[in-house]
Coordinates of C-alpha atoms and ligand atoms in Angstrom, one line a residue:
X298 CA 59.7 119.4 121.2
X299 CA 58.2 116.0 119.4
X300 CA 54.9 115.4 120.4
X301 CA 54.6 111.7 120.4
X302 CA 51.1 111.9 121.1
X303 CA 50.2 113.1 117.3
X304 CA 50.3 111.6 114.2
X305 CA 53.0 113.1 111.6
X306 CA 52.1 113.2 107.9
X307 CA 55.5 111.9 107.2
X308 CA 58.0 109.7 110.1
X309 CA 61.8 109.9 108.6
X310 CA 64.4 107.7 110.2
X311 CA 67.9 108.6 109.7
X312 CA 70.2 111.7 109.9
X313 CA 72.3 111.6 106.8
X314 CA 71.8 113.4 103.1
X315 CA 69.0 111.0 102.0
X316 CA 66.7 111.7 105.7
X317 CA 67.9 115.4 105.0
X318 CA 66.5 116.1 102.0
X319 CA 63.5 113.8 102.2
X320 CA 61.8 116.0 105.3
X321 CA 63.0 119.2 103.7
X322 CA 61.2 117.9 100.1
X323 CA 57.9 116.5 102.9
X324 CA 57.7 119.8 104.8
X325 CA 57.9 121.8 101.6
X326 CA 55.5 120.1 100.4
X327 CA 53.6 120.8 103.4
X328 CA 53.4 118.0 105.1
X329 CA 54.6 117.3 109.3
X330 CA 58.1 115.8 109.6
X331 CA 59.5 114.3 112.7
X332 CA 63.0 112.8 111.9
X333 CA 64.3 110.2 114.4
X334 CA 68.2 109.8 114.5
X335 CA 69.8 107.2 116.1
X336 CA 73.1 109.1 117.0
X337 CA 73.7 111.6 119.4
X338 CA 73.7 115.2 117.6
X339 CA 77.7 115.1 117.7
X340 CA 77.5 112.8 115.5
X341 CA 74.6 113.3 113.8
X342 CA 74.9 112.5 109.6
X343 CA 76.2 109.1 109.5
X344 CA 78.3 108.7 106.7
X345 CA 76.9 111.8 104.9
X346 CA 79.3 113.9 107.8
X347 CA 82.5 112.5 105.6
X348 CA 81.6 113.3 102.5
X349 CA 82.9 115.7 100.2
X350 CA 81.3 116.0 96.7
X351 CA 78.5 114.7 94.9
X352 CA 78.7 113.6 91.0
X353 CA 75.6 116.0 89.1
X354 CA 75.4 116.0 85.1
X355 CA 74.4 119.6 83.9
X356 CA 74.6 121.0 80.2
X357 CA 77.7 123.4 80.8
X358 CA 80.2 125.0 83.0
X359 CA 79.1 126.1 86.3
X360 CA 80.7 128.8 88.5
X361 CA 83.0 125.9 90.0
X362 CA 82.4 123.1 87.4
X363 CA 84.9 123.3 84.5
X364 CA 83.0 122.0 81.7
X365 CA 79.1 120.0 80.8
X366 CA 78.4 116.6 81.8
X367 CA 75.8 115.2 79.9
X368 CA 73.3 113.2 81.1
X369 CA 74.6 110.4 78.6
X370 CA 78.0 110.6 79.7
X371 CA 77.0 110.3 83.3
X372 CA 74.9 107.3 82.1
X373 CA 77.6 105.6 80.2
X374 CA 79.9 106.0 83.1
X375 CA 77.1 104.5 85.6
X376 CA 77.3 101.7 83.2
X377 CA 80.9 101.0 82.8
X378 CA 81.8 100.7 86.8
X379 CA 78.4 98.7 87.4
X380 CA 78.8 96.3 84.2
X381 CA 75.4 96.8 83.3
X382 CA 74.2 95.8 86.9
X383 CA 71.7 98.6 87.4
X384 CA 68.2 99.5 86.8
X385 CA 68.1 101.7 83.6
X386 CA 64.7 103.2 84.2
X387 CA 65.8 104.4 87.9
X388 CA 69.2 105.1 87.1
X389 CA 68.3 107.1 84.2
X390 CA 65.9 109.4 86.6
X391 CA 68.6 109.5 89.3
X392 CA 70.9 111.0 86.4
X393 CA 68.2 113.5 84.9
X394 CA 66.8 114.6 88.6
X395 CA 70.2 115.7 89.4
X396 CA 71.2 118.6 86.9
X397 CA 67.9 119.9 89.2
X398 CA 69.5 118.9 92.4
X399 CA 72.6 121.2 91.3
X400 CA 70.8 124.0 92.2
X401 CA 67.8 122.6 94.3
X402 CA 70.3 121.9 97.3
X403 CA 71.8 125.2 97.2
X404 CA 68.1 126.5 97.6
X405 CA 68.5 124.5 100.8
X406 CA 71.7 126.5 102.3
X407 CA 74.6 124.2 100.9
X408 CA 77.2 125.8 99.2
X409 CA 79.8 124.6 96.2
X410 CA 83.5 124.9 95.6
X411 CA 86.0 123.4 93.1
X412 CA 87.2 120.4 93.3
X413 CA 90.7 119.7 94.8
X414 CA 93.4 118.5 93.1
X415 CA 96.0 115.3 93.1
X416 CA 94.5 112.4 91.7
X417 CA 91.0 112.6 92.1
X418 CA 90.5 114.5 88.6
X419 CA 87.0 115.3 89.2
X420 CA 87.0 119.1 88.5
X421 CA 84.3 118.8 85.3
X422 CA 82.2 115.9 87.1
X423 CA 81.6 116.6 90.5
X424 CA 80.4 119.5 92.8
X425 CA 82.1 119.9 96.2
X426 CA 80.7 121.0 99.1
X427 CA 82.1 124.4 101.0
X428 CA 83.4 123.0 104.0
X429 CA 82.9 119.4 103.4
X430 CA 79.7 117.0 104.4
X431 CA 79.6 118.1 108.1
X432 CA 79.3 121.9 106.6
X433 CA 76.9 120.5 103.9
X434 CA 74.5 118.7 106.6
X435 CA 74.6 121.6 109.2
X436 CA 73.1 123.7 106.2
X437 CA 70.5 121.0 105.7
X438 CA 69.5 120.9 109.5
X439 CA 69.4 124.6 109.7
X440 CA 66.9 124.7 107.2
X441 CA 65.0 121.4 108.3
X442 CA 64.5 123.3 111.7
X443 CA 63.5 126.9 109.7
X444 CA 60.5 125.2 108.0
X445 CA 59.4 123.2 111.4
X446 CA 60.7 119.6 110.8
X447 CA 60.6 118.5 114.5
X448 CA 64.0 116.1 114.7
X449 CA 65.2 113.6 118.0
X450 CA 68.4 112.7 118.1
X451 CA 69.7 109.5 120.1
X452 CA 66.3 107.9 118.9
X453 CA 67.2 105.1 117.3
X454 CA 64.3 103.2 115.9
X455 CA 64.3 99.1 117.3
X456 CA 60.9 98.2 115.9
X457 CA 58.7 98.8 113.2
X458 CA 54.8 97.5 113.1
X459 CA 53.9 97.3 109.6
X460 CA 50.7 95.1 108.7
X461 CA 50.3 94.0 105.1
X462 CA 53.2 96.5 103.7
X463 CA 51.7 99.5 105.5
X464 CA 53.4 101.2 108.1
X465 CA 51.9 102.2 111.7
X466 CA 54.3 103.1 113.9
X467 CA 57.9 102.6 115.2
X468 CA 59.4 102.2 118.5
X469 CA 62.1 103.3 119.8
X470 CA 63.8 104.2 123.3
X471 CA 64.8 107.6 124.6
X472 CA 66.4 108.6 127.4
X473 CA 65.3 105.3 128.6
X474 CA 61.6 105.7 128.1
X475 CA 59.7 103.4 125.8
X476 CA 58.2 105.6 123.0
X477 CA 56.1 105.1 119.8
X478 CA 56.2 107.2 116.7
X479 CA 53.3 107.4 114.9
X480 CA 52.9 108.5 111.0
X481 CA 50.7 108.3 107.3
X482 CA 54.4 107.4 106.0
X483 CA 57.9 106.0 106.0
X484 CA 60.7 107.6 104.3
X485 CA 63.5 104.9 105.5
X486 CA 66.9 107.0 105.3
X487 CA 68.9 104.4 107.7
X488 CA 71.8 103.7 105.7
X489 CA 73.2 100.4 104.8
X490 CA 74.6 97.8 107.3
X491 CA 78.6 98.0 106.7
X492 CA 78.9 99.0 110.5
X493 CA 77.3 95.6 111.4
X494 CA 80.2 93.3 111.2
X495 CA 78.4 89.8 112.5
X496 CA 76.2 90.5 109.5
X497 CA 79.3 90.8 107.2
X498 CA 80.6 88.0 108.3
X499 CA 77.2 86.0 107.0
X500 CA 78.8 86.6 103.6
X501 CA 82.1 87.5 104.0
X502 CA 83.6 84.7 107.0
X503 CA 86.1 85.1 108.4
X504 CA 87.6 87.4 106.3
X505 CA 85.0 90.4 108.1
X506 CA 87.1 91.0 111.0
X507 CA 89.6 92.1 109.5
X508 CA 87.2 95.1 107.7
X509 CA 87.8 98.7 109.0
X510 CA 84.3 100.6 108.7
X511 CA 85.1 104.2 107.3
X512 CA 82.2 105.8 108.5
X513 CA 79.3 105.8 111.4
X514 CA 79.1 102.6 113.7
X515 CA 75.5 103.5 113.6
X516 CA 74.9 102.0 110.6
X517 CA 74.3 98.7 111.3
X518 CA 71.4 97.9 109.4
X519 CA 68.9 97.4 111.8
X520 CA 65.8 99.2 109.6
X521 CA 67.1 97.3 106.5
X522 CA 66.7 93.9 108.2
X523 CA 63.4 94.6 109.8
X524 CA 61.9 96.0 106.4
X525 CA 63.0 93.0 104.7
X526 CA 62.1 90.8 107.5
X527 CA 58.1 92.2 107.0
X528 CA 58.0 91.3 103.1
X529 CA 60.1 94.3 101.6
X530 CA 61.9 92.8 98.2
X531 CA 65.3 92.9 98.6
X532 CA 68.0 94.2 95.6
X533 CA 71.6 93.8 95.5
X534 CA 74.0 91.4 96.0
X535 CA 74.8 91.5 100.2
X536 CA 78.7 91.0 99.4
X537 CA 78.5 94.0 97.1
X538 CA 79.5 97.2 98.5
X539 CA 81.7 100.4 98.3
X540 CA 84.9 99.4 99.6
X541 CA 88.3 101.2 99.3
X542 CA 91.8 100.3 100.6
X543 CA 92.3 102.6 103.8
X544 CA 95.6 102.9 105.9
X545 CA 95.8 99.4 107.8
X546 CA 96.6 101.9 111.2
X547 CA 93.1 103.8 110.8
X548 CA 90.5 103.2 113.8
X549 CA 87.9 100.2 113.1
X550 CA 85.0 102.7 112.2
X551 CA 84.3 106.3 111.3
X552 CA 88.3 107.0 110.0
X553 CA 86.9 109.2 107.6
X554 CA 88.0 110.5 104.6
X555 CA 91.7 110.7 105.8
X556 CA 92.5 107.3 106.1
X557 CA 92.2 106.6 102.7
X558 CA 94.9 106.1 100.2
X559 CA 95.7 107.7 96.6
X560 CA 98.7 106.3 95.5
X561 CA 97.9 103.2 94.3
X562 CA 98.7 104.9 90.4
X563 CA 102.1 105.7 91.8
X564 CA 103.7 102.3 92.9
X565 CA 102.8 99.0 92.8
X566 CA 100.8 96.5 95.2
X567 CA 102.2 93.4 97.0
X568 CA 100.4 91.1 99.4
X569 CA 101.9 89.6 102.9
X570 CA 103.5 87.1 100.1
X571 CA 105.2 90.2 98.9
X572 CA 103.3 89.0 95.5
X573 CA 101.7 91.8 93.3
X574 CA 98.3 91.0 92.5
X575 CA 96.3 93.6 90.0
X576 CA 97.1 96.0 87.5
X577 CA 97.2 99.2 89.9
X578 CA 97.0 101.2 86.3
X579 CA 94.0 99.9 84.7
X580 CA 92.3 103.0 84.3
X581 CA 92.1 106.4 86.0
X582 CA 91.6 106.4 89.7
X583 CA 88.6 108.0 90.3
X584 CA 87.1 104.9 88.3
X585 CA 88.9 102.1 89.9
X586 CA 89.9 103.3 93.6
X587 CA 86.6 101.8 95.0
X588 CA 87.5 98.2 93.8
X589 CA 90.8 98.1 95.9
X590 CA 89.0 97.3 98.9
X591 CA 88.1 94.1 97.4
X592 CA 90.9 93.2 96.1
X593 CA 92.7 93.6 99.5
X594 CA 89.7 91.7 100.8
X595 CA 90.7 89.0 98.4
X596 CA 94.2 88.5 99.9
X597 CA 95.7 86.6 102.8
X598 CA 94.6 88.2 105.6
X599 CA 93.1 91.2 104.1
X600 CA 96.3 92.7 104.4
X601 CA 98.4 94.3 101.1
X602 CA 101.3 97.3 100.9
X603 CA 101.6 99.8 98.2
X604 CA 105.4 100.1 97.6
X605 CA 106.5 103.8 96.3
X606 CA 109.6 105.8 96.1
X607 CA 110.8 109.2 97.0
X608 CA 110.4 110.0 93.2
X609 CA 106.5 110.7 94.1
X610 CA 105.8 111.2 97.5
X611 CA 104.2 114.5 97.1
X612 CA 102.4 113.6 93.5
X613 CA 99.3 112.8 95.7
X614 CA 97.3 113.9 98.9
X615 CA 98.5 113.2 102.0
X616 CA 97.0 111.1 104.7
X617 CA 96.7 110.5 108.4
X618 CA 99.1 108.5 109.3
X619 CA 102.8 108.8 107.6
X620 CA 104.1 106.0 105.7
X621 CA 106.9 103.6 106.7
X622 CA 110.2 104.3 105.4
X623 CA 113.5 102.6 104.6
X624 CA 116.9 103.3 102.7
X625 CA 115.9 99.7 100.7
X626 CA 113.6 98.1 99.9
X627 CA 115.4 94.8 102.0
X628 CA 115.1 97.1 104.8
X629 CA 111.6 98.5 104.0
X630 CA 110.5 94.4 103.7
X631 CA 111.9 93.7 107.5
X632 CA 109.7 96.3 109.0
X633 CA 106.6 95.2 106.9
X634 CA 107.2 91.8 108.1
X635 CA 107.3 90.7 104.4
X636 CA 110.2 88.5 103.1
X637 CA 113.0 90.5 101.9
X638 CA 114.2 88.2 99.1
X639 CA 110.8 87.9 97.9
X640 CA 110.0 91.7 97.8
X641 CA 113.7 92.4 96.2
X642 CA 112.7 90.1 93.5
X643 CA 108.8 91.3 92.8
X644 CA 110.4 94.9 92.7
X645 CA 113.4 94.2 90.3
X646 CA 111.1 92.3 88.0
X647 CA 108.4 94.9 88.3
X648 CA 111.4 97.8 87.3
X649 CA 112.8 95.4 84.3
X650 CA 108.9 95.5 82.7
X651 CA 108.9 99.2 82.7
X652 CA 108.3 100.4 79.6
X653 CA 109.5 104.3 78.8
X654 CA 107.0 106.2 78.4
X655 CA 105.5 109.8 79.3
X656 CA 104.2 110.0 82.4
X657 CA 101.0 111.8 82.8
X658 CA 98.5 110.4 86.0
X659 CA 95.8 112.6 84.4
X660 CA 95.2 110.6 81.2
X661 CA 95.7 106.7 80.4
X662 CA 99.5 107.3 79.6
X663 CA 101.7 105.0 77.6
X664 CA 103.9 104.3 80.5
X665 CA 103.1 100.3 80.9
X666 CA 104.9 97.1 81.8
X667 CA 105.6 94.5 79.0
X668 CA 106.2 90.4 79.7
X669 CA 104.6 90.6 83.6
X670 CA 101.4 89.5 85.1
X671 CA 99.8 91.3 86.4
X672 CA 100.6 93.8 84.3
X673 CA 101.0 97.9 85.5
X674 CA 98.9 99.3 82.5
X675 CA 99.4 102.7 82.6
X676 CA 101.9 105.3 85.0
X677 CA 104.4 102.4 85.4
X678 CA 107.9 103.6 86.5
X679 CA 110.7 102.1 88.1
X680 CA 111.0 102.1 92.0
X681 CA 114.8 102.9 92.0
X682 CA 115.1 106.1 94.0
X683 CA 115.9 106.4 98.3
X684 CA 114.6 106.3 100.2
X685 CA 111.3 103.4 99.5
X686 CA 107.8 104.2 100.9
X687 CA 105.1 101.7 102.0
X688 CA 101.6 102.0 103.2
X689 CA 99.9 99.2 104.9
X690 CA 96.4 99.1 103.8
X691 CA 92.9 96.7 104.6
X692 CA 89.8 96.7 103.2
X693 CA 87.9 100.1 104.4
X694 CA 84.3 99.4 104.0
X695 CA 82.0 103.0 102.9
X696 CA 78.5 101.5 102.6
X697 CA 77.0 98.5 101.4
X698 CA 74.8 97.6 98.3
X699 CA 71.7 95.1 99.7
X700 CA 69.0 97.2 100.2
X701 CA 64.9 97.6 99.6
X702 CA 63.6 97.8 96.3
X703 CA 62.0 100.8 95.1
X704 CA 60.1 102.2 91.8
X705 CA 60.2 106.0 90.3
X706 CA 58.3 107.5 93.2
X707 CA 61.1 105.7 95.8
X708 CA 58.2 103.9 96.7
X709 CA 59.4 100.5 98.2
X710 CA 58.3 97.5 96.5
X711 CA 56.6 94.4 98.2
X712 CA 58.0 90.9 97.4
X713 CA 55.9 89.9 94.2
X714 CA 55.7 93.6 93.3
X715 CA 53.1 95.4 94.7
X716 CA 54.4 99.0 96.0
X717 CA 53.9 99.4 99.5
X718 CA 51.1 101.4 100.6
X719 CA 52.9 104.2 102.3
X720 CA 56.5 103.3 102.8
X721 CA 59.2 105.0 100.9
X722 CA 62.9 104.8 100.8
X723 CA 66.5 106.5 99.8
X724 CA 70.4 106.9 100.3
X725 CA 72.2 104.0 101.4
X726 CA 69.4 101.8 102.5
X727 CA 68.2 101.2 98.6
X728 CA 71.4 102.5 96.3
X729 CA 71.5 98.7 95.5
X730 CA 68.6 99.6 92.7
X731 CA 71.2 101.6 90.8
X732 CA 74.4 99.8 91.9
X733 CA 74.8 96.7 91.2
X734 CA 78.0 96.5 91.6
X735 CA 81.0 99.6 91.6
X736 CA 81.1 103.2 92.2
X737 CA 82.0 106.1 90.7
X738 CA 83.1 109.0 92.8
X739 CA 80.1 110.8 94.2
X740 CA 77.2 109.0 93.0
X741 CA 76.4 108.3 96.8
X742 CA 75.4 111.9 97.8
X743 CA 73.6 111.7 94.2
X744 CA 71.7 108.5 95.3
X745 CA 70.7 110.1 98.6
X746 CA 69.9 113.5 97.8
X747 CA 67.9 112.4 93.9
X748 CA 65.6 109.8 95.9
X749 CA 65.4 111.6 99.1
X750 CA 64.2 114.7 97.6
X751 CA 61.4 112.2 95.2
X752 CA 60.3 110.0 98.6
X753 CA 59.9 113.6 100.7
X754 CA 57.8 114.9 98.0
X755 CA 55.9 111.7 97.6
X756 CA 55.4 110.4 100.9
X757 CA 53.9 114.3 101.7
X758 CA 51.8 113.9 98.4
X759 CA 50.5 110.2 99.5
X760 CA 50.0 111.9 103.8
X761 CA 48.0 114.7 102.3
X762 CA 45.5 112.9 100.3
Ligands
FAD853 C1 84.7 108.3 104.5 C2 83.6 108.4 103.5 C3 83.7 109.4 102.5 C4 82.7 109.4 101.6 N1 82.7 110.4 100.6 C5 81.7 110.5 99.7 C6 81.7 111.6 98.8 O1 82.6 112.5 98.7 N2 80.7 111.6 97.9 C7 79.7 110.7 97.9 O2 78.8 110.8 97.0 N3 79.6 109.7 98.8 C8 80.6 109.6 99.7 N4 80.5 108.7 100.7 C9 79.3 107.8 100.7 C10 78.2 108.6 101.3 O3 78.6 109.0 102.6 C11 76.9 107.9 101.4 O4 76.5 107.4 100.1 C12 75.8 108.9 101.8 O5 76.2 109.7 102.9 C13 74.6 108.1 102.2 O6 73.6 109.0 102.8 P1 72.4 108.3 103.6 O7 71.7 109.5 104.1 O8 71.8 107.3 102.9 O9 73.2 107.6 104.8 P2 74.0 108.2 106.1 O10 74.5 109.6 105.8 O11 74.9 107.2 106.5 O12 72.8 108.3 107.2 C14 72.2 107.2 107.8 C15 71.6 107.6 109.1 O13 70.7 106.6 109.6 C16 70.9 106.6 111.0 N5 70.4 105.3 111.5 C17 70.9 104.1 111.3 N6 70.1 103.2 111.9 C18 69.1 103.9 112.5 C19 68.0 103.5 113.3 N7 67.7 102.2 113.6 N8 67.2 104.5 113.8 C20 67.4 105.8 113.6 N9 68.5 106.2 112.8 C21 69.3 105.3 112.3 C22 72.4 106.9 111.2 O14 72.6 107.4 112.5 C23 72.6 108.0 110.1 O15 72.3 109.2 110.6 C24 81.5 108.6 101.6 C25 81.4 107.7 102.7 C26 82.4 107.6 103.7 C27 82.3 106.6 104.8

């Protein structure tokens, strides 16, 4: 039972990794937790519930990892997909604080296994979790509730008082009653506000309703705006975020993991003009899939097709929905609504470009176009065999990159500066201090679980002294 008549050392709000592992880190530390989730328990984890592995650098092979993944690598890899656009000193402690988080969230009841297969060639990088991220959060609430973190659920927080950077309470209504939280710290685990779609559109126009959200609709950034809104600094650019190309078919939010698409690599990628558009082989997928969403973003209509043959329809995993199919590819155009003539031609120049080559999806290959732009840089082949595939895909949004600023103890940061007196913050809601732009797979979970575990410990540290 919460007791809103006491006053908690630490308040979290959120349900996901990041609120996970900060009360755990708080109640450890021995501080009292009450965690206030705005979902039901069915669905309680926002986005962390879809998850499925979480990108850890450690100095050798593990029982499921197949080989070391320095902390320097890690870094120069953070570097690459952002283009520089992070904060070194923070990114640099997210990367050493998580060969400890390998083993620290095991501690907590979650358990590895290897990576699967096709083309996300992650086996040496990234840890996956038993079961996937509803398996991996159960583990985390089980022992939240073991070491007496009290937890609401369908408590969604609607107001926060904070007076001169320090929080005092939040409100929120339960059951229909008025209620107010009170607490010697904030640990703000609320996610980002992808599932907000009127607050895309400030950035995005138009263009925003035509966004499928992969994950929770209760991420709609509501403790983002209201932290802001009272003097937080901001980080990140607000059109920045994680966006992949998902099935055009999937439901507007929480499609999940099974929506989304791996064949880019395989085929090639038209738009409603029946017009290629990018290189769909600039480098290996686990790198690049998370830019596709903005690129489909980019087109008419947010709207584009990956065109593929029977040649490799099984070369990659499959998905919810099963792709359209035609005998050719004048036949496959008609019931994509594209322009057959068009789509013939983009095709038959695409095959001419091929150049031969040894196909191998695991490494940049040789197989490449010559004399096209854009050109396919790496696992071109021809599209010549019957039956043709397509997949209608949109921009499928996973989390977005505005957030609070923070420092080394996840402390947030005051416009001007100054740390905050006792409000602290990670996951989603500040993963704009490391990126600034791109993703590579599983650095989210790394985000949330690095800073959560720091701003637990912390905000316990600051409520105990
Ligand atoms: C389909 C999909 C697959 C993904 N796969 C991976 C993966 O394999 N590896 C990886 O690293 N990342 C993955 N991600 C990204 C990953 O889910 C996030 O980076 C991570 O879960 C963020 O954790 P978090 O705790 O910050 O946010 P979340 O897990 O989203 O939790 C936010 C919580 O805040 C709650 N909340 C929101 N507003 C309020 C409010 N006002 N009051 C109270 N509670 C509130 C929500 O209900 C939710 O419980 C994936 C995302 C999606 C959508």
């Amino acid at each position: 039972m919460v007791d809103f008549d006491r006053k908690y050392d630490v308040l979290v709000i959120g349900g996901g990794n990041a609120a996970l592992c900060a009360a755990i880190g708080a109640r450890r530390a021995g501080a009292s937790v009450l965690v206030l989730e705005g979902a039901p328990k069915f669905y309680r984890g926002g986005n962390t519930r879809h998850t499925r592995n979480m990108r850890c650098a450690h100095d050798a092979a593990t029982d499921i990892l197949t080989g070391p993944y320095p902390e320097e690598e890690f870094w120069e890899d953070l570097l690459r997909v952002t283009g520089g656009q992070t904060d070194e000193e923070l990114a640099r402690l997210m990367i050493r604080e998580s060969k400890e988080i390998l083993n620290w969230i095991v501690e907590q009841g979650v358990r590895w296994q290897p990576s699967l297969g096709g083309t996300l060639s992650l086996g040496r990088t990234n840890s996956f979790f038993l079961g996937g991220g509803r398996a991996m959060l159960n583990a985390l609430y089980v022992t939240a509730e073991a070491l007496g973190v009290d937890i609401l659920y369908d408590a969604e927080v609607n107001k926060l008082d904070i007076a001169d950077g320090m929080f005092l309470s939040a409100s929120l209504k339960h059951n229909g009653e008025h209620l107010t939280a009170r607490a010697a710290t904030l640990v703000a685990a609320a996610g980002g506000f992808e599932a907000n779609i009127e607050w895309l559109r400030e950035y995005w126009g138009e263009a925003a309703n035509n966004f499928l959200i992969r994950g929770t609709p209760y991420n709609r950034g509501s403790i983002l705006k209201m932290l802001l809104d009272k003097g937080v600094e901001a980080v990140g650019d607000p059109t920045q975020c994680h966006a992949v190309a998902i099935d055009a078919r999937a439901p507007k939010f929480d499609g999940g993991i099974i929506t989304r698409l791996d064949c880019v690599v395989f085929g090639i990628v038209v738009n409603k003009n029946a017009q290629r558009f990018y290189d769909e082989g600039e480098d290996i997928w686990p790198k690049r899939y998370a830019i596709w969403g903005r690129l489909v973003a980019g087109q008419p209509d947010q709207i584009a097709y990956i065109i593929f043959d029977k040649s490799v329809l099984t070369s990659f995993m499959p998905s919810l929905f099963p792709p359209i199919q035609a005998d050719t590819i004048s036949e496959l155009a008609g019931k994509l609504e594209l322009d057959p003539v068009t789509l013939q031609k983009t095709v038959a120049e695409f095959n001419t470009a091929v150049r031969p080559g040894t196909f191998d999806h695991t490494i940049l290959d040789d197989c490449r176009t010559d004399g096209i732009t854009p050109p396919k840089s790496h696992w071109a082949r021809r599209i010549e065999t019957p039956p043709y595939f397509a997949y209608p895909v949109r921009p499928g949004i996973t989390f977005t990159y505005l957030g609070t600023r923070v420092n080394k103890q996840a402390r947030m940061l005051m416009q001007g500066g100054k740390p905050s007196a006792n409000m602290f913050a990670a996951g989603e809601i500040m993963a704009g201090n490391v990126l600034g732009k791109g993703y590579a797979a599983g650095i989210g979970m790394t985000i949330g679980s690095v800073f959560g575990r720091i701003a637990g410990r912390e905000a316990a540290k600051h409520a105990r002294n």
